[in-house]
PDB file of C-alpha atoms and ligand atoms in Angstrom:
ATOM      1  CA  MET A  16     -49.113  40.090   1.174  1.00  0.00           C
ATOM      2  CA  GLN A  17     -45.636  41.499   1.295  1.00  0.00           C
ATOM      3  CA  GLU A  18     -44.349  39.113   3.877  1.00  0.00           C
ATOM      4  CA  GLN A  19     -46.264  36.258   2.220  1.00  0.00           C
ATOM      5  CA  ILE A  20     -44.471  36.985  -1.074  1.00  0.00           C
ATOM      6  CA  LYS A  21     -41.079  37.165   0.488  1.00  0.00           C
ATOM      7  CA  ASN A  22     -41.572  33.774   2.230  1.00  0.00           C
ATOM      8  CA  ILE A  23     -42.164  31.886  -0.823  1.00  0.00           C
ATOM      9  CA  GLN A  24     -39.619  29.166  -1.623  1.00  0.00           C
ATOM     10  CA  THR A  25     -40.688  27.718  -4.995  1.00  0.00           C
ATOM     11  CA  LEU A  26     -41.723  29.054  -8.379  1.00  0.00           C
ATOM     12  CA  GLU A  27     -44.990  27.125  -8.254  1.00  0.00           C
ATOM     13  CA  GLU A  28     -46.223  28.625  -5.130  1.00  0.00           C
ATOM     14  CA  LEU A  29     -45.048  31.981  -6.407  1.00  0.00           C
ATOM     15  CA  GLN A  30     -47.301  31.654  -9.402  1.00  0.00           C
ATOM     16  CA  ALA A  31     -50.146  30.264  -7.620  1.00  0.00           C
ATOM     17  CA  LEU A  32     -50.098  33.587  -5.246  1.00  0.00           C
ATOM     18  CA  TYR A  33     -49.527  35.542  -8.337  1.00  0.00           C
ATOM     19  CA  SER A  34     -52.856  34.438  -9.943  1.00  0.00           C
ATOM     20  CA  SER A  35     -54.737  34.767  -6.916  1.00  0.00           C
ATOM     21  CA  VAL A  36     -53.811  38.371  -6.700  1.00  0.00           C
ATOM     22  CA  PHE A  37     -53.705  39.405 -10.679  1.00  0.00           C
ATOM     23  CA  GLY A  38     -55.379  36.773 -12.257  1.00  0.00           C
ATOM     24  CA  LYS A  39     -58.845  37.026 -13.786  1.00  0.00           C
ATOM     25  CA  ASN A  40     -60.420  36.472 -10.499  1.00  0.00           C
ATOM     26  CA  GLY A  41     -57.394  38.059  -8.353  1.00  0.00           C
ATOM     27  CA  SER A  42     -58.210  40.165  -5.604  1.00  0.00           C
ATOM     28  CA  MET A  43     -56.037  43.168  -7.241  1.00  0.00           C
ATOM     29  CA  THR A  44     -57.887  42.682 -10.539  1.00  0.00           C
ATOM     30  CA  ALA A  45     -61.140  43.222  -8.857  1.00  0.00           C
ATOM     31  CA  LYS A  46     -60.040  46.211  -7.090  1.00  0.00           C
ATOM     32  CA  LEU A  47     -58.703  47.728 -10.163  1.00  0.00           C
ATOM     33  CA  ARG A  48     -61.919  46.970 -11.898  1.00  0.00           C
ATOM     34  CA  GLU A  49     -63.369  49.200  -9.265  1.00  0.00           C
ATOM     35  CA  MET A  50     -60.991  52.082  -9.740  1.00  0.00           C
ATOM     36  CA  LYS A  51     -63.218  54.489 -11.470  1.00  0.00           C
ATOM     37  CA  ASN A  52     -65.223  54.678  -8.514  1.00  0.00           C
ATOM     38  CA  LEU A  53     -62.300  55.822  -6.180  1.00  0.00           C
ATOM     39  CA  ASP A  54     -61.148  59.352  -5.700  1.00  0.00           C
ATOM     40  CA  ASN A  55     -57.987  60.620  -6.843  1.00  0.00           C
ATOM     41  CA  ASP A  56     -56.198  60.036  -3.594  1.00  0.00           C
ATOM     42  CA  ALA A  57     -57.388  56.391  -3.136  1.00  0.00           C
ATOM     43  CA  ARG A  58     -56.840  55.832  -6.978  1.00  0.00           C
ATOM     44  CA  ALA A  59     -53.025  56.910  -6.638  1.00  0.00           C
ATOM     45  CA  ALA A  60     -52.687  54.751  -3.644  1.00  0.00           C
ATOM     46  CA  LEU A  61     -54.382  51.545  -5.366  1.00  0.00           C
ATOM     47  CA  ASN A  62     -51.890  52.226  -8.485  1.00  0.00           C
ATOM     48  CA  ALA A  63     -48.830  52.339  -6.006  1.00  0.00           C
ATOM     49  CA  GLU A  64     -49.654  48.949  -4.593  1.00  0.00           C
ATOM     50  CA  ASN A  65     -50.346  47.661  -7.939  1.00  0.00           C
ATOM     51  CA  VAL A  66     -47.046  48.642  -9.065  1.00  0.00           C
ATOM     52  CA  MET A  67     -45.227  47.611  -5.694  1.00  0.00           C
ATOM     53  CA  LEU A  68     -46.822  44.344  -5.836  1.00  0.00           C
ATOM     54  CA  ARG A  69     -45.532  43.383  -9.233  1.00  0.00           C
ATOM     55  CA  GLU A  70     -42.102  44.339  -8.475  1.00  0.00           C
ATOM     56  CA  LEU A  71     -42.196  42.344  -5.333  1.00  0.00           C
ATOM     57  CA  PHE A  72     -43.188  39.047  -7.389  1.00  0.00           C
ATOM     58  CA  LYS A  73     -40.537  40.119  -9.972  1.00  0.00           C
ATOM     59  CA  THR A  74     -37.957  40.455  -7.389  1.00  0.00           C
ATOM     60  CA  ARG A  75     -38.887  37.295  -5.661  1.00  0.00           C
ATOM     61  CA  GLN A  76     -38.984  35.300  -8.777  1.00  0.00           C
ATOM     62  CA  ALA A  77     -35.555  36.441  -9.715  1.00  0.00           C
ATOM     63  CA  GLU A  78     -34.521  35.488  -6.065  1.00  0.00           C
ATOM     64  CA  ILE A  79     -35.950  31.900  -6.280  1.00  0.00           C
ATOM     65  CA  GLU A  80     -34.548  31.315  -9.879  1.00  0.00           C
ATOM     66  CA  ASN A  81     -30.909  32.351  -8.543  1.00  0.00           C
ATOM     67  CA  ALA A  82     -31.389  29.990  -5.738  1.00  0.00           C
ATOM     68  CA  VAL A  83     -32.128  27.091  -7.950  1.00  0.00           C
ATOM     69  CA  ILE A  84     -29.058  27.806 -10.406  1.00  0.00           C
ATOM     70  CA  LEU A  85     -26.747  28.255  -7.140  1.00  0.00           C
ATOM     71  CA  ALA A  86     -28.111  24.817  -5.587  1.00  0.00           C
ATOM     72  CA  GLY A  87     -27.254  23.100  -9.025  1.00  0.00           C
ATOM     73  CA  LEU A  88     -23.982  24.465  -8.838  1.00  0.00           C
ATOM     74  CA  GLU A  89     -23.517  23.508  -5.194  1.00  0.00           C
ATOM     75  CA  LYS A  90     -23.995  19.942  -6.409  1.00  0.00           C
ATOM     76  CA  GLN A  91     -21.562  20.120  -9.222  1.00  0.00           C
ATOM     77  CA  LYS A  92     -18.724  21.774  -7.067  1.00  0.00           C
ATOM     78  CA  LEU A  93     -15.396  20.262  -7.377  1.00  0.00           C
ATOM     79  CA  ASP A  94     -13.728  19.526  -3.896  1.00  0.00           C
ATOM     80  CA  PRO A  95      -9.968  19.611  -4.353  1.00  0.00           C
ATOM     81  CA  THR A  96      -9.223  18.173  -0.950  1.00  0.00           C
ATOM     82  CA  LEU A  97     -10.885  14.692  -1.995  1.00  0.00           C
ATOM     83  CA  ASN A  98      -8.386  11.895  -2.431  1.00  0.00           C
ATOM     84  CA  PRO A  99      -7.313  11.175  -5.674  1.00  0.00           C
ATOM     85  CA  MET A 100      -8.629   8.227  -7.666  1.00  0.00           C
ATOM     86  CA  PRO A 101      -6.332   5.185  -7.089  1.00  0.00           C
ATOM     87  CA  GLU A 102      -3.507   4.863  -9.414  1.00  0.00           C
ATOM     88  CA  ASN A 103      -3.447   1.785 -11.842  1.00  0.00           C
ATOM     89  CA  ARG A 104       0.228   1.589 -12.219  1.00  0.00           C
ATOM     90  CA  GLY A 105       1.418  -1.139 -14.711  1.00  0.00           C
ATOM     91  CA  THR A 106       4.606  -3.369 -13.254  1.00  0.00           C
ATOM     92  CA  LEU A 107       6.893  -5.685 -15.245  1.00  0.00           C
ATOM     93  CA  HIS A 108       5.679  -9.288 -15.730  1.00  0.00           C
ATOM     94  CA  PRO A 109       7.636 -11.636 -13.175  1.00  0.00           C
ATOM     95  CA  LEU A 110       9.321 -13.289 -16.492  1.00  0.00           C
ATOM     96  CA  THR A 111      10.232  -9.867 -17.855  1.00  0.00           C
ATOM     97  CA  LYS A 112      11.638  -9.043 -14.580  1.00  0.00           C
ATOM     98  CA  SER A 113      13.835 -12.063 -14.384  1.00  0.00           C
ATOM     99  CA  LEU A 114      14.690 -11.870 -17.792  1.00  0.00           C
ATOM    100  CA  CYS A 115      16.272  -8.373 -17.017  1.00  0.00           C
ATOM    101  CA  GLU A 116      18.173  -9.547 -14.111  1.00  0.00           C
ATOM    102  CA  ILE A 117      19.520 -12.493 -15.723  1.00  0.00           C
ATOM    103  CA  SER A 118      20.688 -10.112 -18.453  1.00  0.00           C
ATOM    104  CA  ALA A 119      22.236  -7.843 -16.167  1.00  0.00           C
ATOM    105  CA  ILE A 120      23.907 -10.441 -14.251  1.00  0.00           C
ATOM    106  CA  LEU A 121      25.529 -11.975 -17.391  1.00  0.00           C
ATOM    107  CA  GLU A 122      26.371  -8.887 -18.641  1.00  0.00           C
ATOM    108  CA  SER A 123      28.354  -8.042 -15.638  1.00  0.00           C
ATOM    109  CA  PHE A 124      30.425 -11.318 -16.200  1.00  0.00           C
ATOM    110  CA  GLY A 125      31.271 -10.262 -19.652  1.00  0.00           C
ATOM    111  CA  TYR A 126      28.855 -11.989 -21.636  1.00  0.00           C
ATOM    112  CA  GLU A 127      27.405 -10.119 -24.635  1.00  0.00           C
ATOM    113  CA  MET A 128      23.561 -10.441 -25.628  1.00  0.00           C
ATOM    114  CA  ARG A 129      22.683 -12.056 -28.868  1.00  0.00           C
ATOM    115  CA  THR A 130      19.435 -13.132 -30.180  1.00  0.00           C
ATOM    116  CA  GLY A 131      18.031 -15.395 -33.099  1.00  0.00           C
ATOM    117  CA  PRO A 132      14.934 -16.326 -34.845  1.00  0.00           C
ATOM    118  CA  GLU A 133      12.020 -18.156 -33.087  1.00  0.00           C
ATOM    119  CA  ILE A 134      11.313 -19.921 -36.291  1.00  0.00           C
ATOM    120  CA  GLU A 135      14.743 -21.777 -36.908  1.00  0.00           C
ATOM    121  CA  ASP A 136      15.893 -23.870 -39.770  1.00  0.00           C
ATOM    122  CA  ASP A 137      17.138 -27.403 -39.093  1.00  0.00           C
ATOM    123  CA  TRP A 138      20.936 -26.527 -39.437  1.00  0.00           C
ATOM    124  CA  HIS A 139      20.843 -24.026 -36.481  1.00  0.00           C
ATOM    125  CA  ASN A 140      18.416 -25.891 -34.328  1.00  0.00           C
ATOM    126  CA  PHE A 141      20.018 -29.455 -34.864  1.00  0.00           C
ATOM    127  CA  THR A 142      22.321 -30.221 -37.585  1.00  0.00           C
ATOM    128  CA  ALA A 143      25.178 -27.705 -36.535  1.00  0.00           C
ATOM    129  CA  LEU A 144      24.657 -28.864 -32.994  1.00  0.00           C
ATOM    130  CA  ASN A 145      25.952 -32.155 -33.810  1.00  0.00           C
ATOM    131  CA  THR A 146      22.599 -33.572 -33.991  1.00  0.00           C
ATOM    132  CA  PRO A 147      22.282 -34.507 -37.941  1.00  0.00           C
ATOM    133  CA  ALA A 148      18.877 -35.902 -39.372  1.00  0.00           C
ATOM    134  CA  HIS A 149      18.187 -39.452 -37.561  1.00  0.00           C
ATOM    135  CA  HIS A 150      20.329 -38.694 -34.619  1.00  0.00           C
ATOM    136  CA  PRO A 151      18.492 -40.397 -31.922  1.00  0.00           C
ATOM    137  CA  ALA A 152      18.918 -37.153 -29.759  1.00  0.00           C
ATOM    138  CA  ARG A 153      16.631 -35.503 -31.713  1.00  0.00           C
ATOM    139  CA  ASP A 154      13.862 -37.316 -29.901  1.00  0.00           C
ATOM    140  CA  MET A 155      14.915 -35.723 -26.441  1.00  0.00           C
ATOM    141  CA  GLN A 156      12.810 -32.909 -27.644  1.00  0.00           C
ATOM    142  CA  ASP A 157       9.147 -32.846 -28.708  1.00  0.00           C
ATOM    143  CA  THR A 158       9.566 -30.422 -31.747  1.00  0.00           C
ATOM    144  CA  PHE A 159       6.861 -28.479 -33.634  1.00  0.00           C
ATOM    145  CA  PHE A 160       7.599 -28.871 -37.078  1.00  0.00           C
ATOM    146  CA  LEU A 161       6.656 -26.407 -39.990  1.00  0.00           C
ATOM    147  CA  GLU A 162       5.592 -27.760 -43.302  1.00  0.00           C
ATOM    148  CA  ASN A 163       8.755 -26.425 -45.153  1.00  0.00           C
ATOM    149  CA  GLY A 164      11.199 -28.247 -42.795  1.00  0.00           C
ATOM    150  CA  ASN A 165      11.816 -25.515 -40.346  1.00  0.00           C
ATOM    151  CA  VAL A 166      10.986 -25.653 -36.673  1.00  0.00           C
ATOM    152  CA  LEU A 167       9.919 -23.604 -33.800  1.00  0.00           C
ATOM    153  CA  ARG A 168      13.292 -23.244 -31.877  1.00  0.00           C
ATOM    154  CA  THR A 169      13.477 -26.021 -29.363  1.00  0.00           C
ATOM    155  CA  GLN A 170      16.601 -24.441 -27.747  1.00  0.00           C
ATOM    156  CA  THR A 171      18.492 -21.390 -27.582  1.00  0.00           C
ATOM    157  CA  SER A 172      21.504 -23.251 -28.520  1.00  0.00           C
ATOM    158  CA  ALA A 173      20.676 -22.254 -31.913  1.00  0.00           C
ATOM    159  CA  ILE A 174      21.555 -18.683 -30.931  1.00  0.00           C
ATOM    160  CA  GLN A 175      25.217 -19.904 -30.191  1.00  0.00           C
ATOM    161  CA  ILE A 176      25.622 -21.223 -33.673  1.00  0.00           C
ATOM    162  CA  ARG A 177      24.343 -17.946 -35.269  1.00  0.00           C
ATOM    163  CA  ALA A 178      26.470 -15.991 -32.964  1.00  0.00           C
ATOM    164  CA  MET A 179      29.889 -18.139 -33.809  1.00  0.00           C
ATOM    165  CA  GLU A 180      28.939 -18.162 -37.724  1.00  0.00           C
ATOM    166  CA  ALA A 181      28.626 -14.322 -37.585  1.00  0.00           C
ATOM    167  CA  ASP A 182      31.453 -13.314 -35.118  1.00  0.00           C
ATOM    168  CA  GLY A 183      33.822 -16.144 -35.066  1.00  0.00           C
ATOM    169  CA  VAL A 184      36.096 -16.576 -31.840  1.00  0.00           C
ATOM    170  CA  PRO A 185      37.087 -15.609 -29.132  1.00  0.00           C
ATOM    171  CA  ILE A 186      33.489 -15.138 -28.151  1.00  0.00           C
ATOM    172  CA  LYS A 187      31.611 -14.945 -24.936  1.00  0.00           C
ATOM    173  CA  MET A 188      27.795 -14.399 -25.208  1.00  0.00           C
ATOM    174  CA  PHE A 189      24.421 -15.284 -24.193  1.00  0.00           C
ATOM    175  CA  GLY A 190      21.051 -15.658 -25.589  1.00  0.00           C
ATOM    176  CA  ILE A 191      17.755 -15.189 -24.012  1.00  0.00           C
ATOM    177  CA  GLY A 192      14.638 -16.234 -25.833  1.00  0.00           C
ATOM    178  CA  VAL A 193      11.202 -17.930 -26.516  1.00  0.00           C
ATOM    179  CA  THR A 194      11.558 -21.713 -26.952  1.00  0.00           C
ATOM    180  CA  TYR A 195       9.035 -24.141 -28.206  1.00  0.00           C
ATOM    181  CA  ARG A 196       8.289 -27.925 -27.347  1.00  0.00           C
ATOM    182  CA  LYS A 197       5.100 -30.042 -27.058  1.00  0.00           C
ATOM    183  CA  GLU A 198       4.717 -30.448 -23.663  1.00  0.00           C
ATOM    184  CA  MET A 199       2.185 -29.180 -21.047  1.00  0.00           C
ATOM    185  CA  ASP A 200       1.827 -29.724 -17.323  1.00  0.00           C
ATOM    186  CA  ALA A 201       2.739 -27.942 -14.069  1.00  0.00           C
ATOM    187  CA  THR A 202       6.379 -27.617 -14.488  1.00  0.00           C
ATOM    188  CA  HIS A 203       6.287 -27.455 -18.494  1.00  0.00           C
ATOM    189  CA  THR A 204       4.413 -25.038 -20.965  1.00  0.00           C
ATOM    190  CA  PRO A 205       4.673 -25.272 -24.924  1.00  0.00           C
ATOM    191  CA  MET A 206       6.285 -21.774 -24.951  1.00  0.00           C
ATOM    192  CA  PHE A 207       8.914 -21.083 -22.384  1.00  0.00           C
ATOM    193  CA  HIS A 208      12.213 -19.219 -22.213  1.00  0.00           C
ATOM    194  CA  GLN A 209      15.598 -20.459 -22.372  1.00  0.00           C
ATOM    195  CA  VAL A 210      18.962 -18.646 -21.367  1.00  0.00           C
ATOM    196  CA  GLU A 211      21.905 -19.727 -23.023  1.00  0.00           C
ATOM    197  CA  GLY A 212      25.740 -19.045 -22.367  1.00  0.00           C
ATOM    198  CA  LEU A 213      28.682 -19.664 -24.665  1.00  0.00           C
ATOM    199  CA  TYR A 214      32.365 -18.916 -23.920  1.00  0.00           C
ATOM    200  CA  ILE A 215      35.031 -20.022 -26.424  1.00  0.00           C
ATOM    201  CA  ASP A 216      38.479 -19.149 -26.080  1.00  0.00           C
ATOM    202  CA  LYS A 217      42.093 -20.731 -26.181  1.00  0.00           C
ATOM    203  CA  LYS A 218      42.259 -21.930 -22.699  1.00  0.00           C
ATOM    204  CA  ILE A 219      38.736 -22.142 -21.294  1.00  0.00           C
ATOM    205  CA  THR A 220      38.291 -25.309 -19.097  1.00  0.00           C
ATOM    206  CA  MET A 221      35.207 -27.156 -17.241  1.00  0.00           C
ATOM    207  CA  SER A 222      36.302 -25.155 -13.941  1.00  0.00           C
ATOM    208  CA  ASP A 223      35.714 -21.800 -15.573  1.00  0.00           C
ATOM    209  CA  LEU A 224      32.172 -23.249 -16.599  1.00  0.00           C
ATOM    210  CA  ILE A 225      31.292 -24.377 -13.003  1.00  0.00           C
ATOM    211  CA  GLY A 226      32.747 -21.123 -11.524  1.00  0.00           C
ATOM    212  CA  ASP A 227      30.711 -18.905 -13.644  1.00  0.00           C
ATOM    213  CA  ILE A 228      27.489 -21.003 -12.912  1.00  0.00           C
ATOM    214  CA  ARG A 229      28.271 -20.797  -9.186  1.00  0.00           C
ATOM    215  CA  ALA A 230      28.799 -17.224  -9.519  1.00  0.00           C
ATOM    216  CA  PHE A 231      25.419 -16.546 -11.395  1.00  0.00           C
ATOM    217  CA  LEU A 232      23.165 -18.425  -9.300  1.00  0.00           C
ATOM    218  CA  LYS A 233      24.560 -16.855  -6.094  1.00  0.00           C
ATOM    219  CA  ARG A 234      23.714 -13.492  -7.588  1.00  0.00           C
ATOM    220  CA  PHE A 235      20.423 -14.545  -9.077  1.00  0.00           C
ATOM    221  CA  PHE A 236      18.944 -16.056  -5.893  1.00  0.00           C
ATOM    222  CA  GLU A 237      20.524 -13.634  -3.553  1.00  0.00           C
ATOM    223  CA  LEU A 238      22.731 -16.472  -1.421  1.00  0.00           C
ATOM    224  CA  ASP A 239      25.874 -16.084   0.023  1.00  0.00           C
ATOM    225  CA  ASP A 240      26.697 -19.459  -1.315  1.00  0.00           C
ATOM    226  CA  VAL A 241      24.861 -22.251  -3.240  1.00  0.00           C
ATOM    227  CA  GLU A 242      25.316 -26.007  -2.846  1.00  0.00           C
ATOM    228  CA  LEU A 243      25.877 -27.654  -6.248  1.00  0.00           C
ATOM    229  CA  ARG A 244      25.742 -31.169  -7.529  1.00  0.00           C
ATOM    230  CA  ILE A 245      27.618 -31.496 -11.113  1.00  0.00           C
ATOM    231  CA  ARG A 246      26.210 -34.794 -12.733  1.00  0.00           C
ATOM    232  CA  PRO A 247      27.455 -36.536 -15.898  1.00  0.00           C
ATOM    233  CA  SER A 248      24.915 -36.165 -18.671  1.00  0.00           C
ATOM    234  CA  TYR A 249      24.440 -36.160 -22.290  1.00  0.00           C
ATOM    235  CA  PHE A 250      23.875 -33.567 -25.219  1.00  0.00           C
ATOM    236  CA  PRO A 251      25.159 -34.053 -28.573  1.00  0.00           C
ATOM    237  CA  PHE A 252      26.583 -30.614 -28.716  1.00  0.00           C
ATOM    238  CA  THR A 253      28.798 -30.890 -25.787  1.00  0.00           C
ATOM    239  CA  ASP A 254      31.445 -33.439 -24.455  1.00  0.00           C
ATOM    240  CA  PRO A 255      31.718 -33.853 -21.479  1.00  0.00           C
ATOM    241  CA  SER A 256      28.118 -33.138 -20.614  1.00  0.00           C
ATOM    242  CA  ILE A 257      27.021 -32.339 -17.328  1.00  0.00           C
ATOM    243  CA  GLU A 258      23.880 -31.344 -15.450  1.00  0.00           C
ATOM    244  CA  VAL A 259      23.742 -29.033 -12.556  1.00  0.00           C
ATOM    245  CA  ASP A 260      21.416 -29.631  -9.432  1.00  0.00           C
ATOM    246  CA  ILE A 261      21.123 -27.029  -6.590  1.00  0.00           C
ATOM    247  CA  LYS A 262      20.196 -27.934  -3.063  1.00  0.00           C
ATOM    248  CA  TRP A 263      17.251 -25.687  -2.211  1.00  0.00           C
ATOM    249  CA  HIS A 264      16.586 -24.256   1.107  1.00  0.00           C
ATOM    250  CA  GLY A 265      13.172 -23.012   2.232  1.00  0.00           C
ATOM    251  CA  GLY A 266       9.424 -23.423   1.052  1.00  0.00           C
ATOM    252  CA  LYS A 267       7.804 -26.627   0.178  1.00  0.00           C
ATOM    253  CA  LEU A 268      11.080 -27.838  -1.724  1.00  0.00           C
ATOM    254  CA  ASP A 269      13.319 -27.413   1.273  1.00  0.00           C
ATOM    255  CA  GLY A 270      16.374 -29.709   1.380  1.00  0.00           C
ATOM    256  CA  LYS A 271      15.567 -31.040  -2.137  1.00  0.00           C
ATOM    257  CA  TRP A 272      18.072 -31.369  -5.084  1.00  0.00           C
ATOM    258  CA  LEU A 273      16.707 -29.975  -8.082  1.00  0.00           C
ATOM    259  CA  GLU A 274      17.856 -30.159 -11.663  1.00  0.00           C
ATOM    260  CA  ILE A 275      18.223 -26.506 -13.211  1.00  0.00           C
ATOM    261  CA  MET A 276      20.748 -26.453 -15.950  1.00  0.00           C
ATOM    262  CA  GLY A 277      22.602 -28.509 -18.603  1.00  0.00           C
ATOM    263  CA  ALA A 278      26.140 -27.599 -19.670  1.00  0.00           C
ATOM    264  CA  GLY A 279      29.466 -28.990 -21.090  1.00  0.00           C
ATOM    265  CA  MET A 280      32.342 -28.129 -23.004  1.00  0.00           C
ATOM    266  CA  VAL A 281      31.456 -27.691 -26.566  1.00  0.00           C
ATOM    267  CA  HIS A 282      31.920 -30.703 -29.018  1.00  0.00           C
ATOM    268  CA  PRO A 283      34.484 -30.102 -31.593  1.00  0.00           C
ATOM    269  CA  ASN A 284      32.257 -31.086 -34.247  1.00  0.00           C
ATOM    270  CA  VAL A 285      30.065 -27.978 -33.321  1.00  0.00           C
ATOM    271  CA  LEU A 286      33.042 -25.566 -33.608  1.00  0.00           C
ATOM    272  CA  ARG A 287      33.981 -27.195 -36.777  1.00  0.00           C
ATOM    273  CA  ASN A 288      30.360 -26.559 -38.158  1.00  0.00           C
ATOM    274  CA  CYS A 289      31.092 -22.961 -37.310  1.00  0.00           C
ATOM    275  CA  GLY A 290      34.136 -22.739 -39.232  1.00  0.00           C
ATOM    276  CA  ILE A 291      36.382 -22.785 -35.831  1.00  0.00           C
ATOM    277  CA  ASN A 292      39.517 -24.872 -35.400  1.00  0.00           C
ATOM    278  CA  PRO A 293      38.856 -27.119 -32.140  1.00  0.00           C
ATOM    279  CA  ASP A 294      42.619 -27.851 -31.727  1.00  0.00           C
ATOM    280  CA  GLU A 295      42.877 -23.987 -31.113  1.00  0.00           C
ATOM    281  CA  TYR A 296      39.836 -22.967 -29.475  1.00  0.00           C
ATOM    282  CA  GLN A 297      37.781 -24.622 -26.838  1.00  0.00           C
ATOM    283  CA  GLY A 298      35.069 -23.558 -24.329  1.00  0.00           C
ATOM    284  CA  PHE A 299      31.812 -24.242 -22.817  1.00  0.00           C
ATOM    285  CA  ALA A 300      28.004 -23.655 -23.283  1.00  0.00           C
ATOM    286  CA  PHE A 301      25.407 -23.609 -20.605  1.00  0.00           C
ATOM    287  CA  GLY A 302      21.614 -23.483 -20.862  1.00  0.00           C
ATOM    288  CA  PHE A 303      18.590 -23.426 -18.506  1.00  0.00           C
ATOM    289  CA  GLY A 304      14.926 -22.587 -18.373  1.00  0.00           C
ATOM    290  CA  LEU A 305      14.486 -19.286 -17.287  1.00  0.00           C
ATOM    291  CA  ASP A 306      10.910 -19.733 -16.371  1.00  0.00           C
ATOM    292  CA  ARG A 307      11.620 -22.684 -13.892  1.00  0.00           C
ATOM    293  CA  LEU A 308      14.262 -20.582 -12.301  1.00  0.00           C
ATOM    294  CA  ALA A 309      11.996 -17.569 -11.799  1.00  0.00           C
ATOM    295  CA  MET A 310       9.536 -20.094 -10.306  1.00  0.00           C
ATOM    296  CA  LEU A 311      11.839 -21.324  -7.971  1.00  0.00           C
ATOM    297  CA  LYS A 312      12.909 -17.648  -6.823  1.00  0.00           C
ATOM    298  CA  TYR A 313       9.333 -16.563  -6.555  1.00  0.00           C
ATOM    299  CA  GLY A 314       8.064 -19.741  -4.957  1.00  0.00           C
ATOM    300  CA  LEU A 315       5.585 -20.659  -7.441  1.00  0.00           C
ATOM    301  CA  ASP A 316       3.979 -24.058  -7.962  1.00  0.00           C
ATOM    302  CA  ASP A 317       2.761 -24.138 -11.248  1.00  0.00           C
ATOM    303  CA  LEU A 318       4.416 -22.528 -14.123  1.00  0.00           C
ATOM    304  CA  ARG A 319       1.160 -22.105 -16.293  1.00  0.00           C
ATOM    305  CA  GLU A 320       0.273 -18.992 -13.670  1.00  0.00           C
ATOM    306  CA  PHE A 321       3.095 -17.165 -15.636  1.00  0.00           C
ATOM    307  CA  TYR A 322       0.944 -17.342 -19.036  1.00  0.00           C
ATOM    308  CA  ASN A 323      -2.579 -17.013 -17.552  1.00  0.00           C
ATOM    309  CA  GLY A 324      -2.578 -13.270 -17.996  1.00  0.00           C
ATOM    310  CA  ASP A 325      -4.588 -12.997 -14.929  1.00  0.00           C
ATOM    311  CA  VAL A 326      -4.025  -9.298 -13.704  1.00  0.00           C
ATOM    312  CA  ARG A 327      -5.170 -10.072 -10.247  1.00  0.00           C
ATOM    313  CA  TRP A 328      -2.451 -12.917  -9.994  1.00  0.00           C
ATOM    314  CA  LEU A 329       0.089 -10.511 -11.130  1.00  0.00           C
ATOM    315  CA  ARG A 330      -1.016  -7.845  -8.838  1.00  0.00           C
ATOM    316  CA  ASN A 331      -0.950 -10.008  -5.901  1.00  0.00           C
ATOM    317  CA  SER A 332       2.126 -12.211  -6.572  1.00  0.00           C
ATOM    318  CA  GLY A 333       4.307 -10.001  -4.882  1.00  0.00           C
ATOM    319  CA  PHE A 334       6.886  -9.135  -7.212  1.00  0.00           C
TER     320      PHE A 334
HETATM  321  N1  LIG B  30      19.810 -26.859 -25.322  1.00  0.00           N
HETATM  322  C1  LIG B  30      19.959 -27.889 -24.100  1.00  0.00           C
HETATM  323  C2  LIG B  30      18.366 -28.141 -23.658  1.00  0.00           C
HETATM  324  O1  LIG B  30      17.648 -27.363 -24.110  1.00  0.00           O
HETATM  325  C3  LIG B  30      20.424 -27.259 -22.725  1.00  0.00           C
HETATM  326  C4  LIG B  30      22.033 -27.033 -22.973  1.00  0.00           C
HETATM  327  C5  LIG B  30      22.487 -25.743 -23.586  1.00  0.00           C
HETATM  328  C6  LIG B  30      22.956 -28.265 -22.570  1.00  0.00           C
HETATM  329  C7  LIG B  30      24.124 -25.868 -23.526  1.00  0.00           C
HETATM  330  C8  LIG B  30      24.348 -28.015 -22.769  1.00  0.00           C
HETATM  331  C9  LIG B  30      24.874 -26.661 -23.253  1.00  0.00           C
HETATM  332  O2  LIG B  30      18.261 -29.049 -22.937  1.00  0.00           O
END
């Protein structure tokens, strides 16, 4: 009996055995009932057996209960040698990265960063930029007009007006910001980013402009040299106006000339509109699309990818 009790593994089995010994029809219960017929020695022996068996059951019950608790704890055990959960680190959006890179390059050239509002008035977005009402050049940009006559800024050129009005000349500034136009295809989104540079002083020439553009593109694309093509163009706020193409090497666009920037010598009317005497001061301005430049640098085909907000794309795009 003692061995049997010690070998029991579950509380149910132990309970069953206990009943078969101490229950109403249990073997011990029967013996105890006959106790009065026993002599003293036998009585004492039976008593001892009774006590011993009860003790054994009690001990085994405690042991089994303990084992159950231990098994439970074992399951919850923390194993500090396991690999940690993979870390979910955020990264900068490729456009934000490009924006930081471009700012750093222009700042290293001595351009100071300026900002302006995204909802612009007609004066800063058009009129002061030598594009008065009914000027045909207003049609060059598909503008979002607000009911009160303001517009969603179509070009960061508005920032150069604000900077000249606030600080006068000489001035060497750049602006980076969101701009809006009603257009949407693989290379245009209704909201995009532009970068604008402006340098006005007493002896600034077109060759300063081209020198800075070349130096900037070399740094941004991390190239030893860049092949540029300067074409005459038209913007109301610059004269002469140019467009800059870069000869692209590598990828699908290998060997192609790509238009990347508009620029020119700031029109005397623009300077006058900002209270600056064009006979004393002159300089250049340039402007380009940040999204397009980032797209080229990172080899993307579709500009819209930047704005889809697809985390898998951002994670796998290799930025
Ligand atoms: N603002 C012009 C555009 O959006 C670009 C530009 C900027 C051209 C500065 C010349 C000088 O197309």
